[in-house]
PDB file of C-alpha atoms in Angstrom:
ATOM      1  CA  UNK A1193     -31.448  -9.938   1.101  1.00 44.00           C
ATOM      2  CA  UNK A1194     -28.978  -8.206  -1.199  1.00 49.00           C
ATOM      3  CA  UNK A1195     -28.980  -5.034  -3.278  1.00 53.00           C
ATOM      4  CA  UNK A1196     -27.003  -4.131  -6.368  1.00 49.00           C
ATOM      5  CA  UNK A1197     -25.693  -0.577  -6.247  1.00 58.00           C
ATOM      6  CA  UNK A1198     -24.016   1.534  -8.866  1.00 61.00           C
ATOM      7  CA  UNK A1199     -22.620   5.010  -8.345  1.00 58.00           C
ATOM      8  CA  UNK A1200     -23.988   7.597 -10.759  1.00 66.00           C
ATOM      9  CA  UNK A1201     -20.600   9.130 -11.444  1.00 79.00           C
ATOM     10  CA  UNK A1202     -17.057   8.872 -10.156  1.00 84.00           C
ATOM     11  CA  UNK A1203     -14.028  11.105 -10.801  1.00 84.00           C
ATOM     12  CA  UNK A1204     -10.488   9.741 -10.571  1.00 89.00           C
ATOM     13  CA  UNK A1205      -7.931  12.281 -11.802  1.00 92.00           C
ATOM     14  CA  UNK A1206      -4.368  11.519 -10.862  1.00 95.00           C
ATOM     15  CA  UNK A1207      -0.760  11.731 -11.894  1.00 97.00           C
ATOM     16  CA  UNK A1208       2.266   9.452 -11.542  1.00 97.00           C
ATOM     17  CA  UNK A1209       5.939  10.322 -11.738  1.00 97.00           C
ATOM     18  CA  UNK A1210       8.878   7.893 -11.775  1.00 97.00           C
ATOM     19  CA  UNK A1211      12.591   8.784 -11.794  1.00 97.00           C
ATOM     20  CA  UNK A1212      15.691   6.651 -12.210  1.00 96.00           C
ATOM     21  CA  UNK A1213      18.776   8.695 -11.347  1.00 95.00           C
ATOM     22  CA  UNK A1214      22.235   7.155 -11.761  1.00 95.00           C
ATOM     23  CA  UNK A1215      24.241   9.444  -9.454  1.00 95.00           C
ATOM     24  CA  UNK A1216      27.469   7.529 -10.115  1.00 95.00           C
ATOM     25  CA  UNK A1217      28.320   4.251 -11.848  1.00 93.00           C
ATOM     26  CA  UNK A1218      27.813   2.467  -8.541  1.00 96.00           C
ATOM     27  CA  UNK A1219      25.036   4.451  -6.861  1.00 97.00           C
ATOM     28  CA  UNK A1220      21.513   4.879  -8.277  1.00 97.00           C
ATOM     29  CA  UNK A1221      18.263   6.241  -6.891  1.00 98.00           C
ATOM     30  CA  UNK A1222      14.786   5.253  -8.023  1.00 98.00           C
ATOM     31  CA  UNK A1223      11.826   7.329  -6.840  1.00 98.00           C
ATOM     32  CA  UNK A1224       8.142   7.421  -7.684  1.00 98.00           C
ATOM     33  CA  UNK A1225       5.132   9.433  -6.624  1.00 98.00           C
ATOM     34  CA  UNK A1226       1.481   8.784  -7.323  1.00 98.00           C
ATOM     35  CA  UNK A1227      -1.340  11.194  -6.586  1.00 98.00           C
ATOM     36  CA  UNK A1228      -4.989  10.164  -6.948  1.00 96.00           C
ATOM     37  CA  UNK A1229      -8.093  12.191  -6.191  1.00 95.00           C
ATOM     38  CA  UNK A1230     -10.748   9.424  -6.444  1.00 94.00           C
ATOM     39  CA  UNK A1231     -14.199  10.603  -5.357  1.00 93.00           C
ATOM     40  CA  UNK A1232     -17.834   9.764  -5.943  1.00 93.00           C
ATOM     41  CA  UNK A1233     -19.349  12.681  -7.860  1.00 91.00           C
ATOM     42  CA  UNK A1234     -22.909  11.420  -7.618  1.00 89.00           C
ATOM     43  CA  UNK A1235     -23.814   8.453  -5.410  1.00 91.00           C
ATOM     44  CA  UNK A1236     -27.120   8.577  -3.533  1.00 90.00           C
ATOM     45  CA  UNK A1237     -28.203   5.194  -2.225  1.00 89.00           C
ATOM     46  CA  UNK A1238     -25.120   3.725  -0.599  1.00 90.00           C
ATOM     47  CA  UNK A1239     -25.788   1.566   2.466  1.00 90.00           C
ATOM     48  CA  UNK A1240     -25.412   3.182   5.865  1.00 90.00           C
ATOM     49  CA  UNK A1241     -22.614   1.858   8.029  1.00 88.00           C
ATOM     50  CA  UNK A1242     -23.656  -0.090  11.163  1.00 85.00           C
ATOM     51  CA  UNK A1243     -24.760   2.324  13.873  1.00 85.00           C
ATOM     52  CA  UNK A1244     -24.865   5.321  11.519  1.00 89.00           C
ATOM     53  CA  UNK A1245     -27.363   7.942  12.710  1.00 91.00           C
ATOM     54  CA  UNK A1246     -29.477  10.449  10.861  1.00 93.00           C
ATOM     55  CA  UNK A1247     -27.128  13.160  12.107  1.00 94.00           C
ATOM     56  CA  UNK A1248     -24.286  11.253  10.360  1.00 93.00           C
ATOM     57  CA  UNK A1249     -26.291  11.211   7.092  1.00 93.00           C
ATOM     58  CA  UNK A1250     -28.249   7.942   7.260  1.00 94.00           C
ATOM     59  CA  UNK A1251     -31.717   8.326   5.687  1.00 94.00           C
ATOM     60  CA  UNK A1252     -34.715   6.008   5.283  1.00 92.00           C
ATOM     61  CA  UNK A1253     -36.776   5.604   2.082  1.00 90.00           C
ATOM     62  CA  UNK A1254     -40.529   4.955   1.869  1.00 89.00           C
ATOM     63  CA  UNK A1255     -39.938   1.184   2.001  1.00 89.00           C
ATOM     64  CA  UNK A1256     -38.000   1.518   5.261  1.00 89.00           C
ATOM     65  CA  UNK A1257     -34.567   0.861   3.688  1.00 90.00           C
ATOM     66  CA  UNK A1258     -31.638   2.848   5.048  1.00 92.00           C
ATOM     67  CA  UNK A1259     -29.312   4.655   2.651  1.00 93.00           C
ATOM     68  CA  UNK A1260     -26.940   7.598   2.486  1.00 93.00           C
ATOM     69  CA  UNK A1261     -25.506  10.084   0.007  1.00 94.00           C
ATOM     70  CA  UNK A1262     -21.746   9.578  -0.376  1.00 94.00           C
ATOM     71  CA  UNK A1263     -21.389  12.092  -3.209  1.00 93.00           C
ATOM     72  CA  UNK A1264     -18.068  13.931  -2.774  1.00 92.00           C
ATOM     73  CA  UNK A1265     -16.636  11.154  -0.569  1.00 93.00           C
ATOM     74  CA  UNK A1266     -13.486   9.183  -1.293  1.00 92.00           C
ATOM     75  CA  UNK A1267     -13.760   5.928  -3.280  1.00 93.00           C
ATOM     76  CA  UNK A1268     -12.780   2.953  -1.157  1.00 92.00           C
ATOM     77  CA  UNK A1269      -9.292   1.431  -1.473  1.00 93.00           C
ATOM     78  CA  UNK A1270      -7.935   4.550  -3.143  1.00 95.00           C
ATOM     79  CA  UNK A1271      -5.195   6.283  -1.109  1.00 96.00           C
ATOM     80  CA  UNK A1272      -4.461   9.857  -2.169  1.00 97.00           C
ATOM     81  CA  UNK A1273      -0.669   9.445  -2.118  1.00 98.00           C
ATOM     82  CA  UNK A1274       1.819   6.613  -2.728  1.00 98.00           C
ATOM     83  CA  UNK A1275       5.517   7.434  -2.600  1.00 98.00           C
ATOM     84  CA  UNK A1276       8.582   5.275  -3.009  1.00 98.00           C
ATOM     85  CA  UNK A1277      12.305   5.972  -2.650  1.00 98.00           C
ATOM     86  CA  UNK A1278      14.993   3.338  -3.430  1.00 98.00           C
ATOM     87  CA  UNK A1279      18.708   4.135  -3.167  1.00 98.00           C
ATOM     88  CA  UNK A1280      20.975   1.258  -4.345  1.00 98.00           C
ATOM     89  CA  UNK A1281      24.734   0.813  -4.178  1.00 98.00           C
ATOM     90  CA  UNK A1282      26.377  -1.930  -6.253  1.00 96.00           C
ATOM     91  CA  UNK A1283      30.120  -2.393  -6.762  1.00 96.00           C
ATOM     92  CA  UNK A1284      32.261  -4.884  -8.636  1.00 94.00           C
ATOM     93  CA  UNK A1285      34.980  -6.446  -6.488  1.00 92.00           C
ATOM     94  CA  UNK A1286      38.275  -8.185  -7.316  1.00 81.00           C
ATOM     95  CA  UNK A1287      36.878 -11.506  -8.611  1.00 85.00           C
ATOM     96  CA  UNK A1288      34.238  -9.798 -10.843  1.00 88.00           C
ATOM     97  CA  UNK A1289      31.587 -10.588  -8.330  1.00 92.00           C
ATOM     98  CA  UNK A1290      29.395  -7.730  -7.089  1.00 95.00           C
ATOM     99  CA  UNK A1291      28.332  -6.546  -3.667  1.00 96.00           C
ATOM    100  CA  UNK A1292      25.192  -4.518  -3.188  1.00 97.00           C
ATOM    101  CA  UNK A1293      23.078  -2.736  -0.618  1.00 98.00           C
ATOM    102  CA  UNK A1294      19.612  -1.319  -1.095  1.00 98.00           C
ATOM    103  CA  UNK A1295      16.903   0.380   0.947  1.00 98.00           C
ATOM    104  CA  UNK A1296      13.271   0.729  -0.136  1.00 98.00           C
ATOM    105  CA  UNK A1297      11.125   3.272   1.676  1.00 98.00           C
ATOM    106  CA  UNK A1298       7.458   3.438   0.669  1.00 98.00           C
ATOM    107  CA  UNK A1299       4.653   5.593   1.981  1.00 98.00           C
ATOM    108  CA  UNK A1300       0.906   5.262   1.570  1.00 97.00           C
ATOM    109  CA  UNK A1301      -1.479   7.927   2.806  1.00 98.00           C
ATOM    110  CA  UNK A1302      -4.747   7.279   4.671  1.00 97.00           C
ATOM    111  CA  UNK A1303      -7.209   4.963   2.904  1.00 96.00           C
ATOM    112  CA  UNK A1304     -10.917   4.283   3.467  1.00 96.00           C
ATOM    113  CA  UNK A1305     -11.692   0.572   3.052  1.00 94.00           C
ATOM    114  CA  UNK A1306     -15.496   0.782   3.054  1.00 91.00           C
ATOM    115  CA  UNK A1307     -17.893   2.056   0.382  1.00 90.00           C
ATOM    116  CA  UNK A1308     -20.208   3.159   3.203  1.00 91.00           C
ATOM    117  CA  UNK A1309     -17.526   5.512   4.611  1.00 92.00           C
ATOM    118  CA  UNK A1310     -17.480   3.888   8.071  1.00 91.00           C
ATOM    119  CA  UNK A1311     -15.043   5.954  10.167  1.00 91.00           C
ATOM    120  CA  UNK A1312     -13.877   2.713  11.810  1.00 90.00           C
ATOM    121  CA  UNK A1313     -12.587   1.311   8.508  1.00 92.00           C
ATOM    122  CA  UNK A1314      -9.972   3.967   7.804  1.00 94.00           C
ATOM    123  CA  UNK A1315      -6.305   2.903   7.650  1.00 95.00           C
ATOM    124  CA  UNK A1316      -3.991   5.716   8.766  1.00 96.00           C
ATOM    125  CA  UNK A1317      -1.071   6.529   6.481  1.00 97.00           C
ATOM    126  CA  UNK A1318       2.114   4.496   7.055  1.00 97.00           C
ATOM    127  CA  UNK A1319       5.700   4.103   5.884  1.00 97.00           C
ATOM    128  CA  UNK A1320       7.527   0.803   5.254  1.00 97.00           C
ATOM    129  CA  UNK A1321      11.297   0.341   5.044  1.00 98.00           C
ATOM    130  CA  UNK A1322      12.954  -2.762   3.572  1.00 98.00           C
ATOM    131  CA  UNK A1323      16.758  -3.291   3.617  1.00 98.00           C
ATOM    132  CA  UNK A1324      18.845  -5.752   1.601  1.00 98.00           C
ATOM    133  CA  UNK A1325      22.552  -6.405   1.174  1.00 98.00           C
ATOM    134  CA  UNK A1326      24.348  -9.205  -0.580  1.00 97.00           C
ATOM    135  CA  UNK A1327      26.781 -10.683  -3.044  1.00 96.00           C
ATOM    136  CA  UNK A1328      26.265 -11.621  -6.698  1.00 94.00           C
ATOM    137  CA  UNK A1329      28.733 -14.116  -8.173  1.00 93.00           C
ATOM    138  CA  UNK A1330      30.436 -13.552 -11.566  1.00 91.00           C
ATOM    139  CA  UNK A1331      28.119 -14.230 -14.507  1.00 87.00           C
ATOM    140  CA  UNK A1332      25.190 -14.188 -12.020  1.00 87.00           C
ATOM    141  CA  UNK A1333      25.817 -17.905 -11.188  1.00 90.00           C
ATOM    142  CA  UNK A1334      24.522 -17.429  -7.663  1.00 93.00           C
ATOM    143  CA  UNK A1335      23.334 -14.709  -5.351  1.00 95.00           C
ATOM    144  CA  UNK A1336      23.347 -14.436  -1.555  1.00 96.00           C
ATOM    145  CA  UNK A1337      21.146 -11.820   0.116  1.00 97.00           C
ATOM    146  CA  UNK A1338      20.514 -10.739   3.691  1.00 98.00           C
ATOM    147  CA  UNK A1339      17.272  -8.837   4.208  1.00 97.00           C
ATOM    148  CA  UNK A1340      15.134  -7.015   6.738  1.00 97.00           C
ATOM    149  CA  UNK A1341      11.530  -6.474   5.620  1.00 96.00           C
ATOM    150  CA  UNK A1342       9.469  -3.857   7.448  1.00 96.00           C
ATOM    151  CA  UNK A1343      12.524  -2.775   9.402  1.00 97.00           C
ATOM    152  CA  UNK A1344      10.523  -0.353  11.563  1.00 95.00           C
ATOM    153  CA  UNK A1345       7.962  -3.069  12.481  1.00 95.00           C
ATOM    154  CA  UNK A1346       5.051  -0.955  11.207  1.00 95.00           C
ATOM    155  CA  UNK A1347       1.622  -2.530  11.745  1.00 93.00           C
ATOM    156  CA  UNK A1348      -0.723  -1.974   8.799  1.00 94.00           C
ATOM    157  CA  UNK A1349      -3.722  -3.736   7.272  1.00 94.00           C
ATOM    158  CA  UNK A1350      -4.717  -5.026   3.805  1.00 91.00           C
ATOM    159  CA  UNK A1351      -8.340  -4.376   4.640  1.00 91.00           C
ATOM    160  CA  UNK A1352     -10.605  -3.239   7.480  1.00 89.00           C
ATOM    161  CA  UNK A1353     -14.252  -4.231   7.512  1.00 85.00           C
ATOM    162  CA  UNK A1354     -17.129  -3.187   9.697  1.00 72.00           C
ATOM    163  CA  UNK A1355     -20.001  -5.498   8.825  1.00 63.00           C
ATOM    164  CA  UNK A1356     -21.294  -6.425  12.249  1.00 57.00           C
ATOM    165  CA  UNK A1357     -24.871  -5.152  12.233  1.00 54.00           C
ATOM    166  CA  UNK A1358     -25.572  -6.329  15.805  1.00 59.00           C
ATOM    167  CA  UNK A1359     -22.324  -4.827  17.102  1.00 60.00           C
ATOM    168  CA  UNK A1360     -21.972  -1.387  15.451  1.00 59.00           C
ATOM    169  CA  UNK A1361     -18.535  -0.782  16.932  1.00 68.00           C
ATOM    170  CA  UNK A1362     -17.169  -4.091  15.667  1.00 77.00           C
ATOM    171  CA  UNK A1363     -14.579  -4.292  12.893  1.00 83.00           C
ATOM    172  CA  UNK A1364     -12.221  -6.899  11.526  1.00 85.00           C
ATOM    173  CA  UNK A1365      -8.709  -6.303  10.296  1.00 88.00           C
ATOM    174  CA  UNK A1366      -6.854  -8.352   7.683  1.00 90.00           C
ATOM    175  CA  UNK A1367      -3.156  -8.248   8.559  1.00 92.00           C
ATOM    176  CA  UNK A1368      -0.663  -9.104   5.814  1.00 92.00           C
ATOM    177  CA  UNK A1369       2.283 -11.417   6.424  1.00 86.00           C
ATOM    178  CA  UNK A1370       4.721  -8.491   6.124  1.00 84.00           C
ATOM    179  CA  UNK A1371       3.043  -6.390   8.829  1.00 90.00           C
ATOM    180  CA  UNK A1372       5.813  -7.249  11.252  1.00 92.00           C
ATOM    181  CA  UNK A1373       9.594  -7.130  10.953  1.00 95.00           C
ATOM    182  CA  UNK A1374      11.087 -10.123   9.153  1.00 95.00           C
ATOM    183  CA  UNK A1375      14.840 -10.873   9.055  1.00 96.00           C
ATOM    184  CA  UNK A1376      16.318 -13.548   6.816  1.00 96.00           C
ATOM    185  CA  UNK A1377      18.668 -14.702   4.150  1.00 97.00           C
ATOM    186  CA  UNK A1378      18.202 -15.975   0.589  1.00 96.00           C
ATOM    187  CA  UNK A1379      20.420 -18.009  -1.686  1.00 95.00           C
ATOM    188  CA  UNK A1380      19.640 -18.439  -5.391  1.00 94.00           C
ATOM    189  CA  UNK A1381      21.523 -20.513  -7.925  1.00 92.00           C
ATOM    190  CA  UNK A1382      21.368 -20.229 -11.761  1.00 85.00           C
ATOM    191  CA  UNK A1383      22.206 -23.194 -13.996  1.00 80.00           C
TER     192      UNK A1383
END
């Protein structure tokens, strides 16, 4: 048994700002900020989340189907804020090769992963930090890089679902490969 739903109206105003700032010939900073206010303006008829009570907004129609009004609620998978800050240092050394170091710090605010606004499918805001350093040979013939991804070992999820009708408190979490600290090295060669 499936149902096709369509929200009556959604509103998604937002703004994005990106800056590239060369502080010196060797040191640059990239930064970006994205703000999004994505809400359902008019959406009566969304499914109730498992275990949702009448006090939490779950209603029943004449045919006995459960539904709720999510008007004014956040659209799923739409964090309000995304921020990024990337300082990079790169310097030419004696043999015309270059050394570099870079940090990437990115922040994402809280996100609701379910259309039905299940409070168990909210991902808290989190910050990730990636670090790289390396050497680039003259004429970009080869590159050697050391890296630490997710340096703070921040656990986060690509998705959270709560679809277990017989177990209202049950959820599943999809964990991305980079949701734990990874340390390594890369070597690339150009012909």
